[in-house]
Amino acid sequence: MLNGKTILVTGGTGSFGNHFVEYVLQHYQPKKIIIYSRDEYKQFIMRNKFKQYDNVMRYFIGDVRDLNRMKRAFEGVDYVVHAAALKQVPACEYNPMEAIKTNINGATNVIDAALDCGVKKVVALSTDKAVNPINLYGGTKLVSDKLFIAGNNYSGLRDTTFSIVRYGNVAGSRGSVIPFFRNIVANGGRELPITDYKMTRFWISLEEGVQLVIKALEESRGGETFISKIPSFKITDLAQAILPGCDMPEVGIREGEKLHEVMITREDAMHTYEYDKNFVIYPCMDWWHDDMIIPGGKKLEYGFEYNSGNNTEWLNVEQLQELLKNVEEH
C-alpha cells in the first residue's frame, strides 16, 4: 500500500517517528518520507541515522501551530501520520495554553492542511488518557480525537479521510515507569516506589504501535478508532521483574493518574467491533453507514469495557523479565 507513496509524519523525530520510518523502509518502497518537526538537532541526528536513504527522506522544520508552513509541507503527500503533541502530563498542567495550541489548534491545522492539499488519509495518534480524561493532556487529546473524526464531515467531494489509533504508554517511553525504575536501580536503589498496589497497565511495544498505524492506513475508511488487543501487567509485578525481591513502598497515586488504562468505555462499546488482533470504534455520524464496517468483526455488547484492570490476558513476572530484555528506552 505504501509503495510509491509519499508519507509525512508530524513530530517525526520522536521515538515513534524513528521506528515508523525504519519499519516502512524495511517493508515498503515509498516514494518519499517527510519528517515534519520543530527540532533541527533531532532532524540532524535522524538524517545521519537514515543517511543511506537520502533519496527518499526529506526534513521540514515546522510547527503544527503554523498552518501555512504545514500546507507547504503537505503538497503532494498521500498519507499523513500525526504524532506531534505535547505529551507530558505535568508540563501540560503547568502550561495549559501551550498544550491547547499544539494538541488542539495543531490538530485543526493538520485537518485543514490535509483537506486543502488533497491528502488521501490521515491517521492521528491518540492515548488512553483521552478516554474519560482527568488531566489537561487527556482533555486536549479527547478534543483532538473528536476533531479528527469530525474532519470527515468536511471532506465533501475530496477523497481525504481521517482516523485514529489509540494506545497507552509504550514500553520504555520517556517519562514512563520502566525507565523510572531502571534509573533507581542504576543509582543503587534497593526499593521501587509504587503509587498504588492495585495499579495496572497495558503492555505495547513500539513495534506493535507502528503496526497498528500501518493497519489503520490500510483499512480505515474514515472516522474509526483502532485499538490493539494487548496483555496487561501489574505494576508490582513489573517492579519485581526489574529488581527481584525489592521493597515496594506504596507512595500514593499522583494527580492526574489513573489506576488502570482505559481504552474502550461502556458507551463506546455500543459502536465497537472486535477483530482477531484489535478493536475498532466506529463513528456515530450521519455520513457513516454499516457497509463501511471492516469485514470480519463481531459487534460488542453494551456493558463491555476494555481496560488494563479487567483484561483477560496478563503477563507474569517471568514473562515481563523476558520482554524487558528487548526494551530500549526512547
Short mmCIF file of C-alpha atoms in Angstrom, two decimals:
data_model
loop_
_atom_site.label_atom_id
_atom_site.label_comp_id
_atom_site.label_asym_id
_atom_site.label_seq_id
_atom_site.Cartn_x
_atom_site.Cartn_y
_atom_site.Cartn_z
CA MET A 1 0.00 0.00 0.00
CA LEU A 2 2.81 2.43 0.80
CA ASN A 3 4.90 1.52 -2.25
CA GLY A 4 5.43 4.56 -4.43
CA LYS A 5 3.59 6.81 -1.97
CA THR A 6 4.63 9.98 -0.14
CA ILE A 7 4.17 9.81 3.63
CA LEU A 8 4.55 12.70 6.08
CA VAL A 9 4.99 12.27 9.84
CA THR A 10 4.37 15.23 12.13
CA GLY A 11 6.58 15.14 15.21
CA GLY A 12 8.58 12.66 13.18
CA THR A 13 11.86 12.89 15.11
CA GLY A 14 10.35 11.26 18.20
CA SER A 15 10.61 7.60 19.16
CA PHE A 16 7.50 6.69 17.18
CA GLY A 17 8.67 8.56 14.08
CA ASN A 18 12.08 6.91 14.12
CA HIS A 19 10.62 3.43 14.44
CA PHE A 20 7.87 4.12 11.90
CA VAL A 21 10.40 5.28 9.31
CA GLU A 22 12.61 2.27 9.97
CA TYR A 23 9.63 -0.10 9.61
CA VAL A 24 8.37 1.49 6.39
CA LEU A 25 11.81 1.48 4.78
CA GLN A 26 12.24 -2.20 5.65
CA HIS A 27 8.83 -3.37 4.41
CA TYR A 28 7.88 -0.95 1.61
CA GLN A 29 9.34 1.15 -1.15
CA PRO A 30 7.90 4.62 -0.56
CA LYS A 31 8.44 7.44 -2.99
CA LYS A 32 9.21 9.86 -0.19
CA ILE A 33 9.04 10.12 3.62
CA ILE A 34 8.78 13.64 5.01
CA ILE A 35 9.69 14.39 8.61
CA TYR A 36 7.91 17.50 9.89
CA SER A 37 9.12 18.73 13.29
CA ARG A 38 10.48 21.68 15.25
CA ASP A 39 13.86 20.39 16.45
CA GLU A 40 16.65 20.83 13.90
CA TYR A 41 19.14 18.92 16.05
CA LYS A 42 16.93 15.83 16.21
CA GLN A 43 16.47 16.11 12.45
CA PHE A 44 20.27 16.23 12.08
CA ILE A 45 20.58 13.02 14.15
CA MET A 46 17.80 11.35 12.16
CA ARG A 47 19.35 12.40 8.84
CA ASN A 48 22.60 10.71 9.83
CA LYS A 49 20.74 7.62 11.04
CA PHE A 50 18.98 7.18 7.70
CA LYS A 51 21.78 8.58 5.55
CA GLN A 52 21.62 5.68 3.11
CA TYR A 53 18.04 6.68 2.28
CA ASP A 54 18.78 10.32 1.38
CA ASN A 55 16.99 9.78 -1.92
CA VAL A 56 13.75 9.05 -0.02
CA MET A 57 13.96 11.09 3.19
CA ARG A 58 13.02 14.78 3.43
CA TYR A 59 13.12 17.03 6.50
CA PHE A 60 10.88 20.05 7.10
CA ILE A 61 11.44 22.39 10.02
CA GLY A 62 7.98 23.44 11.09
CA ASP A 63 5.38 23.56 13.84
CA VAL A 64 1.86 22.14 13.69
CA ARG A 65 0.76 25.53 15.01
CA ASP A 66 1.82 27.08 11.67
CA LEU A 67 -0.89 26.33 9.08
CA ASN A 68 0.88 27.99 6.14
CA ARG A 69 4.09 26.07 6.71
CA MET A 70 2.13 22.85 7.05
CA LYS A 71 0.30 23.43 3.79
CA ARG A 72 3.63 23.82 2.04
CA ALA A 73 4.86 20.56 3.57
CA PHE A 74 1.65 18.68 2.70
CA GLU A 75 1.84 19.41 -1.04
CA GLY A 76 1.93 16.11 -2.95
CA VAL A 77 1.57 14.00 0.21
CA ASP A 78 -0.55 10.82 0.07
CA TYR A 79 -0.61 9.84 3.75
CA VAL A 80 -0.08 11.77 6.98
CA VAL A 81 0.66 10.25 10.39
CA HIS A 82 0.07 12.86 13.08
CA ALA A 83 2.34 12.14 16.04
CA ALA A 84 3.18 15.69 17.15
CA ALA A 85 1.86 16.60 20.60
CA LEU A 86 2.77 17.93 24.00
CA LYS A 87 2.54 14.70 26.00
CA GLN A 88 3.98 15.18 29.47
CA VAL A 89 1.09 15.43 31.94
CA PRO A 90 2.80 17.80 34.47
CA ALA A 91 4.07 20.08 31.68
CA CYS A 92 0.58 20.35 30.20
CA GLU A 93 -0.92 21.10 33.61
CA TYR A 94 1.56 23.94 34.17
CA ASN A 95 1.39 25.25 30.58
CA PRO A 96 -2.25 24.67 29.60
CA MET A 97 -2.44 27.24 26.81
CA GLU A 98 0.65 25.77 25.15
CA ALA A 99 -0.93 22.29 25.27
CA ILE A 100 -4.07 23.70 23.67
CA LYS A 101 -2.10 25.46 20.92
CA THR A 102 -0.24 22.28 19.96
CA ASN A 103 -2.69 19.47 20.69
CA ILE A 104 -5.96 21.16 19.69
CA ASN A 105 -5.10 24.05 17.37
CA GLY A 106 -2.37 21.89 15.83
CA ALA A 107 -4.91 19.13 15.13
CA THR A 108 -7.19 21.67 13.41
CA ASN A 109 -4.28 22.80 11.24
CA VAL A 110 -3.45 19.23 10.24
CA ILE A 111 -7.07 18.69 9.19
CA ASP A 112 -7.24 21.94 7.21
CA ALA A 113 -3.89 21.36 5.50
CA ALA A 114 -4.81 17.78 4.60
CA LEU A 115 -8.15 18.85 3.10
CA ASP A 116 -6.68 21.78 1.17
CA CYS A 117 -3.74 19.75 -0.17
CA GLY A 118 -5.70 16.62 -1.13
CA VAL A 119 -4.04 14.18 1.27
CA LYS A 120 -5.67 10.73 0.91
CA LYS A 121 -5.52 9.52 4.53
CA VAL A 122 -4.59 10.96 7.91
CA VAL A 123 -4.01 8.73 10.93
CA ALA A 124 -3.68 10.57 14.26
CA LEU A 125 -2.08 9.02 17.33
CA SER A 126 -4.23 9.15 20.45
CA THR A 127 -3.83 7.91 24.02
CA ASP A 128 -5.75 6.11 26.76
CA LYS A 129 -5.67 9.43 28.64
CA ALA A 130 -8.20 10.81 26.14
CA VAL A 131 -10.77 8.33 27.49
CA ASN A 132 -12.70 9.86 30.41
CA PRO A 133 -9.85 12.37 30.86
CA ILE A 134 -8.84 13.56 34.31
CA ASN A 135 -5.90 15.76 33.29
CA LEU A 136 -5.39 18.53 30.74
CA TYR A 137 -3.29 16.41 28.40
CA GLY A 138 -6.09 13.85 28.22
CA GLY A 139 -8.63 16.62 27.72
CA THR A 140 -6.73 18.10 24.78
CA LYS A 141 -6.35 14.69 23.18
CA LEU A 142 -10.07 13.99 23.59
CA VAL A 143 -10.81 17.22 21.71
CA SER A 144 -8.17 16.30 19.12
CA ASP A 145 -9.76 12.89 18.57
CA LYS A 146 -13.19 14.47 18.12
CA LEU A 147 -11.75 16.96 15.65
CA PHE A 148 -10.19 14.26 13.50
CA ILE A 149 -13.37 12.19 13.44
CA ALA A 150 -15.38 15.29 12.54
CA GLY A 151 -12.80 16.14 9.87
CA ASN A 152 -14.50 13.53 7.72
CA ASN A 153 -17.59 15.79 7.73
CA TYR A 154 -15.70 18.32 5.63
CA SER A 155 -14.20 16.02 3.01
CA GLY A 156 -17.15 16.58 0.67
CA LEU A 157 -16.05 15.71 -2.85
CA ARG A 158 -12.47 15.37 -1.66
CA ASP A 159 -11.07 11.90 -1.08
CA THR A 160 -9.48 12.73 2.31
CA THR A 161 -10.24 10.52 5.33
CA PHE A 162 -9.25 10.82 8.98
CA SER A 163 -8.94 8.04 11.58
CA ILE A 164 -7.35 7.47 14.98
CA VAL A 165 -5.03 4.95 16.62
CA ARG A 166 -5.22 4.69 20.42
CA TYR A 167 -2.79 3.07 22.84
CA GLY A 168 -1.23 3.75 26.22
CA ASN A 169 2.37 4.32 27.27
CA VAL A 170 4.76 2.44 25.01
CA ALA A 171 7.17 0.18 26.91
CA GLY A 172 10.32 2.17 27.63
CA SER A 173 8.95 5.54 26.51
CA ARG A 174 10.26 8.69 28.13
CA GLY A 175 8.56 9.52 31.41
CA SER A 176 7.05 6.05 31.79
CA VAL A 177 7.59 3.61 34.64
CA ILE A 178 10.24 1.32 33.10
CA PRO A 179 12.99 3.96 32.70
CA PHE A 180 11.96 5.41 36.08
CA PHE A 181 12.50 2.05 37.83
CA ARG A 182 15.68 1.32 35.88
CA ASN A 183 17.17 4.68 36.84
CA ILE A 184 16.57 3.95 40.54
CA VAL A 185 18.30 0.57 40.20
CA ALA A 186 21.21 2.07 38.20
CA ASN A 187 21.81 4.54 41.03
CA GLY A 188 21.99 1.80 43.64
CA GLY A 189 18.40 1.95 44.88
CA ARG A 190 17.04 -1.18 46.56
CA GLU A 191 13.36 -0.25 46.70
CA LEU A 192 10.93 0.73 43.94
CA PRO A 193 8.05 3.04 44.93
CA ILE A 194 4.55 2.01 43.87
CA THR A 195 1.85 4.67 43.64
CA ASP A 196 -0.90 2.12 44.29
CA TYR A 197 -0.62 -1.66 44.72
CA LYS A 198 -3.74 -2.16 42.56
CA MET A 199 -2.33 -0.24 39.57
CA THR A 200 -2.20 -1.98 36.17
CA ARG A 201 -1.04 -1.02 32.70
CA PHE A 202 -1.19 -2.42 29.16
CA TRP A 203 1.98 -3.70 27.53
CA ILE A 204 2.58 -2.45 23.99
CA SER A 205 5.92 -2.27 22.22
CA LEU A 206 6.93 0.44 19.76
CA GLU A 207 6.82 -2.17 17.00
CA GLU A 208 3.21 -3.05 17.85
CA GLY A 209 2.28 0.63 17.91
CA VAL A 210 3.74 1.14 14.44
CA GLN A 211 1.98 -1.94 13.09
CA LEU A 212 -1.37 -0.64 14.36
CA VAL A 213 -0.79 2.62 12.48
CA ILE A 214 0.03 0.68 9.30
CA LYS A 215 -3.18 -1.32 9.79
CA ALA A 216 -5.18 1.91 10.12
CA LEU A 217 -3.58 3.29 6.95
CA GLU A 218 -4.50 0.13 5.09
CA GLU A 219 -8.03 -0.49 6.40
CA SER A 220 -9.54 2.82 7.53
CA ARG A 221 -12.41 4.38 5.63
CA GLY A 222 -12.76 7.43 7.84
CA GLY A 223 -13.72 8.07 11.45
CA GLU A 224 -12.54 4.83 13.05
CA THR A 225 -10.55 4.47 16.26
CA PHE A 226 -8.19 1.46 16.15
CA ILE A 227 -7.17 -0.21 19.42
CA SER A 228 -4.82 -3.20 19.81
CA LYS A 229 -5.68 -6.29 21.87
CA ILE A 230 -2.67 -6.49 24.15
CA PRO A 231 -1.78 -8.00 27.55
CA SER A 232 -1.89 -6.26 30.93
CA PHE A 233 0.51 -6.35 33.85
CA LYS A 234 0.54 -5.28 37.48
CA ILE A 235 2.97 -2.51 38.38
CA THR A 236 4.05 -4.55 41.40
CA ASP A 237 4.98 -7.45 39.06
CA LEU A 238 6.95 -5.08 36.86
CA ALA A 239 8.92 -3.88 39.90
CA GLN A 240 9.75 -7.48 40.84
CA ALA A 241 10.76 -8.23 37.26
CA ILE A 242 13.21 -5.31 37.25
CA LEU A 243 14.55 -5.81 40.80
CA PRO A 244 13.55 -9.21 42.22
CA GLY A 245 12.90 -9.19 45.93
CA CYS A 246 12.87 -5.41 46.19
CA ASP A 247 10.84 -3.49 48.75
CA MET A 248 7.85 -1.70 47.24
CA PRO A 249 6.64 1.17 49.43
CA GLU A 250 3.21 2.47 48.45
CA VAL A 251 3.58 6.23 47.99
CA GLY A 252 0.11 7.27 46.79
CA ILE A 253 -1.35 7.97 43.39
CA ARG A 254 -0.28 11.17 41.65
CA GLU A 255 -2.60 13.91 40.48
CA GLY A 256 -3.95 13.17 37.01
CA GLU A 257 -3.02 9.48 37.22
CA LYS A 258 -5.44 6.55 36.83
CA LEU A 259 -5.35 3.10 38.41
CA HIS A 260 -6.00 1.44 35.05
CA GLU A 261 -5.56 2.41 31.41
CA VAL A 262 -8.99 2.59 29.77
CA MET A 263 -9.23 2.06 26.02
CA ILE A 264 -12.94 1.39 25.42
CA THR A 265 -15.74 2.69 27.64
CA ARG A 266 -19.15 1.05 28.01
CA GLU A 267 -20.65 3.82 25.92
CA ASP A 268 -18.06 3.32 23.15
CA ALA A 269 -18.72 -0.43 23.18
CA MET A 270 -22.09 0.13 21.52
CA HIS A 271 -20.23 1.27 18.39
CA THR A 272 -17.26 -1.12 18.64
CA TYR A 273 -16.40 -4.29 16.72
CA GLU A 274 -13.90 -6.89 17.87
CA TYR A 275 -11.42 -8.44 15.43
CA ASP A 276 -8.72 -11.08 15.87
CA LYS A 277 -6.00 -8.69 16.99
CA ASN A 278 -7.75 -5.39 17.55
CA PHE A 279 -10.92 -3.45 18.22
CA VAL A 280 -12.40 -0.70 16.06
CA ILE A 281 -14.69 2.01 17.45
CA TYR A 282 -16.83 3.29 14.60
CA PRO A 283 -18.15 6.87 14.44
CA CYS A 284 -21.73 7.78 15.23
CA MET A 285 -22.22 10.28 12.42
CA ASP A 286 -24.88 10.94 9.77
CA TRP A 287 -22.44 10.16 6.97
CA TRP A 288 -21.47 6.77 8.46
CA HIS A 289 -23.27 3.66 7.26
CA ASP A 290 -22.91 -0.03 8.03
CA ASP A 291 -21.41 -1.06 4.69
CA MET A 292 -18.31 0.93 5.70
CA ILE A 293 -17.62 -1.51 8.56
CA ILE A 294 -14.44 -3.54 8.05
CA PRO A 295 -15.44 -7.18 7.40
CA GLY A 296 -14.67 -9.98 9.87
CA GLY A 297 -15.59 -8.29 13.13
CA LYS A 298 -18.10 -9.00 15.86
CA LYS A 299 -20.10 -6.21 17.47
CA LEU A 300 -19.58 -5.83 21.20
CA GLU A 301 -22.45 -5.87 23.63
CA TYR A 302 -23.34 -2.90 25.79
CA GLY A 303 -21.63 -3.17 29.15
CA PHE A 304 -18.28 -4.24 27.71
CA GLU A 305 -15.33 -2.16 28.85
CA TYR A 306 -11.73 -2.66 27.86
CA ASN A 307 -9.18 -1.53 30.42
CA SER A 308 -5.92 -2.86 31.80
CA GLY A 309 -7.63 -3.94 35.02
CA ASN A 310 -10.33 -6.16 33.50
CA ASN A 311 -8.25 -7.63 30.69
CA THR A 312 -8.31 -11.40 30.03
CA GLU A 313 -4.62 -11.62 29.09
CA TRP A 314 -1.93 -11.00 31.72
CA LEU A 315 1.85 -11.02 31.91
CA ASN A 316 3.55 -12.56 34.95
CA VAL A 317 6.95 -11.66 36.41
CA GLU A 318 8.87 -14.17 34.31
CA GLN A 319 7.20 -13.04 31.08
CA LEU A 320 7.90 -9.42 31.93
CA GLN A 321 11.57 -10.22 32.52
CA GLU A 322 11.80 -11.74 29.04
CA LEU A 323 10.10 -8.78 27.41
CA LEU A 324 12.26 -6.29 29.29
CA LYS A 325 15.38 -7.74 27.63
CA ASN A 326 14.24 -6.18 24.36
CA VAL A 327 13.03 -2.85 25.74
CA GLU A 328 15.21 0.10 24.83
CA GLU A 329 14.48 3.44 26.43
CA HIS A 330 13.46 6.11 23.92
#
